[in-house]
Amino acid sequence: MLSFLFVSKKVMRQLRENLYFFPFCGNCCTREVFREGQRIILNPTGFRILALLAGKAPATVTREEISYSLWKDNPPDGDILRNHIYQLRSQVDKPFNKALIVTVPKTGYRLDCNE
């Protein structure tokens, strides 16, 4: 027997607008993320990086993938990605006991799903 799941347009819009990845949940429109009940407002770049990491978790996302996702074929000069990762970590990792953003040496970053 086939079963069909009906999802309203409103629910589909909410799913596209929200980020769900334990222990985070967030809203793409407001760039609010909640971790352990604490509200964190990210800048647009930080939110995009976190959403990309969450979407690929637990896999590693290469620096090149992140850079292309943010800037396409025109990345800025210097190591600006490292600065964005630092800012993101200071907001979503530093206030908590366990860091979730993991550096994979010479490759990229991933979210630690083992909380």
mmCIF file of N, CA and C in Angstrom, residues 17-89:
data_model
loop_
_atom_site.group_PDB
_atom_site.id
_atom_site.type_symbol
_atom_site.label_atom_id
_atom_site.label_comp_id
_atom_site.label_asym_id
_atom_site.label_seq_id
_atom_site.Cartn_x
_atom_site.Cartn_y
_atom_site.Cartn_z
ATOM 1 N N GLU A 17 12.683 27.886 5.555
ATOM 2 C CA GLU A 17 13.122 29.055 6.309
ATOM 3 C C GLU A 17 13.840 28.684 7.604
ATOM 4 N N ASN A 18 13.779 27.432 8.001
ATOM 5 C CA ASN A 18 14.342 27.040 9.284
ATOM 6 C C ASN A 18 15.484 26.057 9.114
ATOM 7 N N LEU A 19 16.399 26.108 10.051
ATOM 8 C CA LEU A 19 17.561 25.234 10.083
ATOM 9 C C LEU A 19 17.398 24.316 11.286
ATOM 10 N N TYR A 20 17.442 23.013 11.043
ATOM 11 C CA TYR A 20 17.346 22.042 12.123
ATOM 12 C C TYR A 20 18.558 21.132 12.062
ATOM 13 N N PHE A 21 19.396 21.217 13.065
ATOM 14 C CA PHE A 21 20.528 20.325 13.194
ATOM 15 C C PHE A 21 20.885 20.291 14.662
ATOM 16 N N PHE A 22 20.679 19.144 15.288
ATOM 17 C CA PHE A 22 20.952 19.055 16.719
ATOM 18 C C PHE A 22 22.404 19.407 16.986
ATOM 19 N N PRO A 23 22.713 20.265 17.909
ATOM 20 C CA PRO A 23 21.860 20.904 18.894
ATOM 21 C C PRO A 23 21.374 22.290 18.480
ATOM 22 N N PHE A 24 21.413 22.589 17.187
ATOM 23 C CA PHE A 24 20.974 23.899 16.713
ATOM 24 C C PHE A 24 19.567 23.819 16.129
ATOM 25 N N CYS A 25 18.840 24.894 16.285
ATOM 26 C CA CYS A 25 17.678 25.141 15.459
ATOM 27 C C CYS A 25 17.715 26.635 15.192
ATOM 28 N N GLY A 26 17.266 27.030 14.034
ATOM 29 C CA GLY A 26 17.383 28.437 13.702
ATOM 30 C C GLY A 26 16.427 28.861 12.616
ATOM 31 N N ASN A 27 16.367 30.155 12.404
ATOM 32 C CA ASN A 27 15.497 30.746 11.406
ATOM 33 C C ASN A 27 16.342 31.441 10.364
ATOM 34 N N CYS A 28 16.182 31.037 9.107
ATOM 35 C CA CYS A 28 16.986 31.586 8.015
ATOM 36 C C CYS A 28 16.686 33.060 7.747
ATOM 37 N N CYS A 29 15.466 33.496 8.017
ATOM 38 C CA CYS A 29 15.112 34.887 7.745
ATOM 39 C C CYS A 29 15.732 35.848 8.764
ATOM 40 N N THR A 30 15.726 35.449 10.019
ATOM 41 C CA THR A 30 16.246 36.328 11.067
ATOM 42 C C THR A 30 17.692 36.014 11.433
ATOM 43 N N ARG A 31 18.217 34.897 10.923
ATOM 44 C CA ARG A 31 19.570 34.420 11.229
ATOM 45 C C ARG A 31 19.751 34.152 12.721
ATOM 46 N N GLU A 32 18.652 33.804 13.395
ATOM 47 C CA GLU A 32 18.711 33.417 14.803
ATOM 48 C C GLU A 32 18.990 31.925 14.884
ATOM 49 N N VAL A 33 19.876 31.560 15.778
ATOM 50 C CA VAL A 33 20.174 30.164 16.049
ATOM 51 C C VAL A 33 20.037 29.963 17.551
ATOM 52 N N PHE A 34 19.506 28.824 17.931
ATOM 53 C CA PHE A 34 19.390 28.496 19.346
ATOM 54 C C PHE A 34 20.239 27.268 19.632
ATOM 55 N N ARG A 35 21.040 27.373 20.680
ATOM 56 C CA ARG A 35 21.826 26.240 21.162
ATOM 57 C C ARG A 35 21.676 26.191 22.669
ATOM 58 N N GLU A 36 21.230 25.052 23.159
ATOM 59 C CA GLU A 36 20.977 24.878 24.593
ATOM 60 C C GLU A 36 20.084 25.992 25.137
ATOM 61 N N GLY A 37 19.120 26.389 24.327
ATOM 62 C CA GLY A 37 18.167 27.415 24.745
ATOM 63 C C GLY A 37 18.679 28.839 24.649
ATOM 64 N N GLN A 38 19.914 29.011 24.279
ATOM 65 C CA GLN A 38 20.498 30.352 24.176
ATOM 66 C C GLN A 38 20.347 30.873 22.753
ATOM 67 N N ARG A 39 19.828 32.063 22.626
ATOM 68 C CA ARG A 39 19.604 32.702 21.325
ATOM 69 C C ARG A 39 20.895 33.354 20.841
ATOM 70 N N ILE A 40 21.254 33.051 19.600
ATOM 71 C CA ILE A 40 22.457 33.608 18.981
ATOM 72 C C ILE A 40 22.045 34.203 17.643
ATOM 73 N N ILE A 41 22.369 35.461 17.421
ATOM 74 C CA ILE A 41 22.081 36.096 16.137
ATOM 75 C C ILE A 41 23.385 36.172 15.348
ATOM 76 N N LEU A 42 23.397 35.510 14.211
ATOM 77 C CA LEU A 42 24.596 35.455 13.384
ATOM 78 C C LEU A 42 24.530 36.468 12.253
ATOM 79 N N ASN A 43 25.689 36.878 11.778
ATOM 80 C CA ASN A 43 25.704 37.719 10.580
ATOM 81 C C ASN A 43 25.389 36.817 9.382
ATOM 82 N N PRO A 44 25.051 37.398 8.238
ATOM 83 C CA PRO A 44 24.652 36.570 7.086
ATOM 84 C C PRO A 44 25.698 35.529 6.680
ATOM 85 N N THR A 45 26.955 35.906 6.703
ATOM 86 C CA THR A 45 28.008 34.973 6.305
ATOM 87 C C THR A 45 28.133 33.831 7.302
ATOM 88 N N GLY A 46 28.127 34.135 8.575
ATOM 89 C CA GLY A 46 28.207 33.097 9.597
ATOM 90 C C GLY A 46 27.042 32.128 9.510
ATOM 91 N N PHE A 47 25.849 32.662 9.269
ATOM 92 C CA PHE A 47 24.684 31.790 9.163
ATOM 93 C C PHE A 47 24.806 30.878 7.944
ATOM 94 N N ARG A 48 25.286 31.421 6.829
ATOM 95 C CA ARG A 48 25.441 30.606 5.620
ATOM 96 C C ARG A 48 26.470 29.497 5.836
ATOM 97 N N ILE A 49 27.560 29.807 6.523
ATOM 98 C CA ILE A 49 28.574 28.789 6.807
ATOM 99 C C ILE A 49 27.982 27.703 7.701
ATOM 100 N N LEU A 50 27.286 28.101 8.768
ATOM 101 C CA LEU A 50 26.695 27.132 9.675
ATOM 102 C C LEU A 50 25.662 26.267 8.953
ATOM 103 N N ALA A 51 24.841 26.870 8.121
ATOM 104 C CA ALA A 51 23.838 26.111 7.370
ATOM 105 C C ALA A 51 24.508 25.119 6.419
ATOM 106 N N LEU A 52 25.601 25.521 5.792
ATOM 107 C CA LEU A 52 26.331 24.622 4.897
ATOM 108 C C LEU A 52 26.927 23.452 5.678
ATOM 109 N N LEU A 53 27.550 23.728 6.808
ATOM 110 C CA LEU A 53 28.114 22.664 7.641
ATOM 111 C C LEU A 53 27.016 21.715 8.138
ATOM 112 N N ALA A 54 25.890 22.279 8.552
ATOM 113 C CA ALA A 54 24.782 21.454 9.039
ATOM 114 C C ALA A 54 24.201 20.599 7.918
ATOM 115 N N GLY A 55 24.114 21.175 6.736
ATOM 116 C CA GLY A 55 23.563 20.438 5.602
ATOM 117 C C GLY A 55 24.422 19.280 5.154
ATOM 118 N N LYS A 56 25.711 19.352 5.409
ATOM 119 C CA LYS A 56 26.635 18.300 4.984
ATOM 120 C C LYS A 56 27.063 17.387 6.141
ATOM 121 N N ALA A 57 26.678 17.730 7.354
ATOM 122 C CA ALA A 57 27.122 16.972 8.536
ATOM 123 C C ALA A 57 26.687 15.516 8.440
ATOM 124 N N PRO A 58 27.520 14.629 8.907
ATOM 125 C CA PRO A 58 28.778 14.805 9.619
ATOM 126 C C PRO A 58 29.996 14.905 8.700
ATOM 127 N N ALA A 59 29.777 15.013 7.410
ATOM 128 C CA ALA A 59 30.889 15.069 6.460
ATOM 129 C C ALA A 59 31.678 16.366 6.610
ATOM 130 N N THR A 60 32.904 16.318 6.147
ATOM 131 C CA THR A 60 33.756 17.501 6.123
ATOM 132 C C THR A 60 33.409 18.345 4.917
ATOM 133 N N VAL A 61 33.360 19.653 5.115
ATOM 134 C CA VAL A 61 33.151 20.600 4.023
ATOM 135 C C VAL A 61 34.488 21.276 3.766
ATOM 136 N N THR A 62 34.964 21.194 2.545
ATOM 137 C CA THR A 62 36.277 21.761 2.249
ATOM 138 C C THR A 62 36.232 23.281 2.271
ATOM 139 N N ARG A 63 37.388 23.871 2.477
ATOM 140 C CA ARG A 63 37.486 25.333 2.428
ATOM 141 C C ARG A 63 37.021 25.842 1.068
ATOM 142 N N GLU A 64 37.361 25.101 0.016
ATOM 143 C CA GLU A 64 36.981 25.508 -1.340
ATOM 144 C C GLU A 64 35.465 25.501 -1.510
ATOM 145 N N GLU A 65 34.786 24.489 -0.948
ATOM 146 C CA GLU A 65 33.324 24.438 -1.025
ATOM 147 C C GLU A 65 32.698 25.634 -0.307
ATOM 148 N N ILE A 66 33.211 25.923 0.872
ATOM 149 C CA ILE A 66 32.669 27.046 1.643
ATOM 150 C C ILE A 66 32.919 28.347 0.898
ATOM 151 N N SER A 67 34.131 28.533 0.415
ATOM 152 C CA SER A 67 34.487 29.751 -0.302
ATOM 153 C C SER A 67 33.608 29.926 -1.533
ATOM 154 N N TYR A 68 33.412 28.853 -2.290
ATOM 155 C CA TYR A 68 32.584 28.952 -3.490
ATOM 156 C C TYR A 68 31.133 29.258 -3.124
ATOM 157 N N SER A 69 30.649 28.654 -2.054
ATOM 158 C CA SER A 69 29.280 28.899 -1.617
ATOM 159 C C SER A 69 29.068 30.363 -1.236
ATOM 160 N N LEU A 70 30.085 30.965 -0.650
ATOM 161 C CA LEU A 70 29.959 32.357 -0.210
ATOM 162 C C LEU A 70 30.211 33.363 -1.317
ATOM 163 N N TRP A 71 31.243 33.129 -2.113
ATOM 164 C CA TRP A 71 31.696 34.161 -3.039
ATOM 165 C C TRP A 71 31.748 33.725 -4.501
ATOM 166 N N LYS A 72 31.285 32.520 -4.794
ATOM 167 C CA LYS A 72 31.338 31.952 -6.154
ATOM 168 C C LYS A 72 32.770 31.995 -6.673
ATOM 169 N N ASP A 73 32.985 32.566 -7.836
ATOM 170 C CA ASP A 73 34.325 32.572 -8.432
ATOM 171 C C ASP A 73 35.132 33.823 -8.092
ATOM 172 N N ASN A 74 34.654 34.629 -7.151
ATOM 173 C CA ASN A 74 35.347 35.875 -6.792
ATOM 174 C C ASN A 74 35.668 35.942 -5.302
ATOM 175 N N PRO A 75 36.474 35.004 -4.785
ATOM 176 C CA PRO A 75 36.791 35.082 -3.352
ATOM 177 C C PRO A 75 37.626 36.316 -3.050
ATOM 178 N N PRO A 76 37.437 36.887 -1.872
ATOM 179 C CA PRO A 76 38.223 38.067 -1.502
ATOM 180 C C PRO A 76 39.684 37.699 -1.282
ATOM 181 N N ASP A 77 40.522 38.706 -1.335
ATOM 182 C CA ASP A 77 41.945 38.489 -1.076
ATOM 183 C C ASP A 77 42.164 38.141 0.390
ATOM 184 N N GLY A 78 43.244 37.454 0.654
ATOM 185 C CA GLY A 78 43.591 37.122 2.031
ATOM 186 C C GLY A 78 42.845 35.899 2.520
ATOM 187 N N ASP A 79 42.951 35.672 3.808
ATOM 188 C CA ASP A 79 42.346 34.494 4.417
ATOM 189 C C ASP A 79 41.092 34.896 5.187
ATOM 190 N N ILE A 80 40.166 35.539 4.502
ATOM 191 C CA ILE A 80 38.958 36.048 5.143
ATOM 192 C C ILE A 80 38.069 34.922 5.669
ATOM 193 N N LEU A 81 38.118 33.757 5.020
ATOM 194 C CA LEU A 81 37.310 32.637 5.494
ATOM 195 C C LEU A 81 37.698 32.258 6.924
ATOM 196 N N ARG A 82 38.981 32.247 7.204
ATOM 197 C CA ARG A 82 39.449 31.919 8.556
ATOM 198 C C ARG A 82 38.868 32.908 9.571
ATOM 199 N N ASN A 83 38.779 34.180 9.202
ATOM 200 C CA ASN A 83 38.190 35.190 10.093
ATOM 201 C C ASN A 83 36.707 34.922 10.334
ATOM 202 N N HIS A 84 35.994 34.533 9.277
ATOM 203 C CA HIS A 84 34.569 34.222 9.430
ATOM 204 C C HIS A 84 34.367 32.998 10.327
ATOM 205 N N ILE A 85 35.204 31.976 10.169
ATOM 206 C CA ILE A 85 35.112 30.787 11.014
ATOM 207 C C ILE A 85 35.406 31.162 12.468
ATOM 208 N N TYR A 86 36.394 32.013 12.684
ATOM 209 C CA TYR A 86 36.721 32.468 14.042
ATOM 210 C C TYR A 86 35.515 33.172 14.670
ATOM 211 N N GLN A 87 34.885 34.080 13.934
ATOM 212 C CA GLN A 87 33.714 34.795 14.450
ATOM 213 C C GLN A 87 32.568 33.837 14.745
ATOM 214 N N LEU A 88 32.346 32.878 13.842
ATOM 215 C CA LEU A 88 31.278 31.905 14.037
ATOM 216 C C LEU A 88 31.540 31.064 15.289
ATOM 217 N N ARG A 89 32.764 30.607 15.446
ATOM 218 C CA ARG A 89 33.112 29.816 16.635
ATOM 219 C C ARG A 89 32.938 30.634 17.918
#
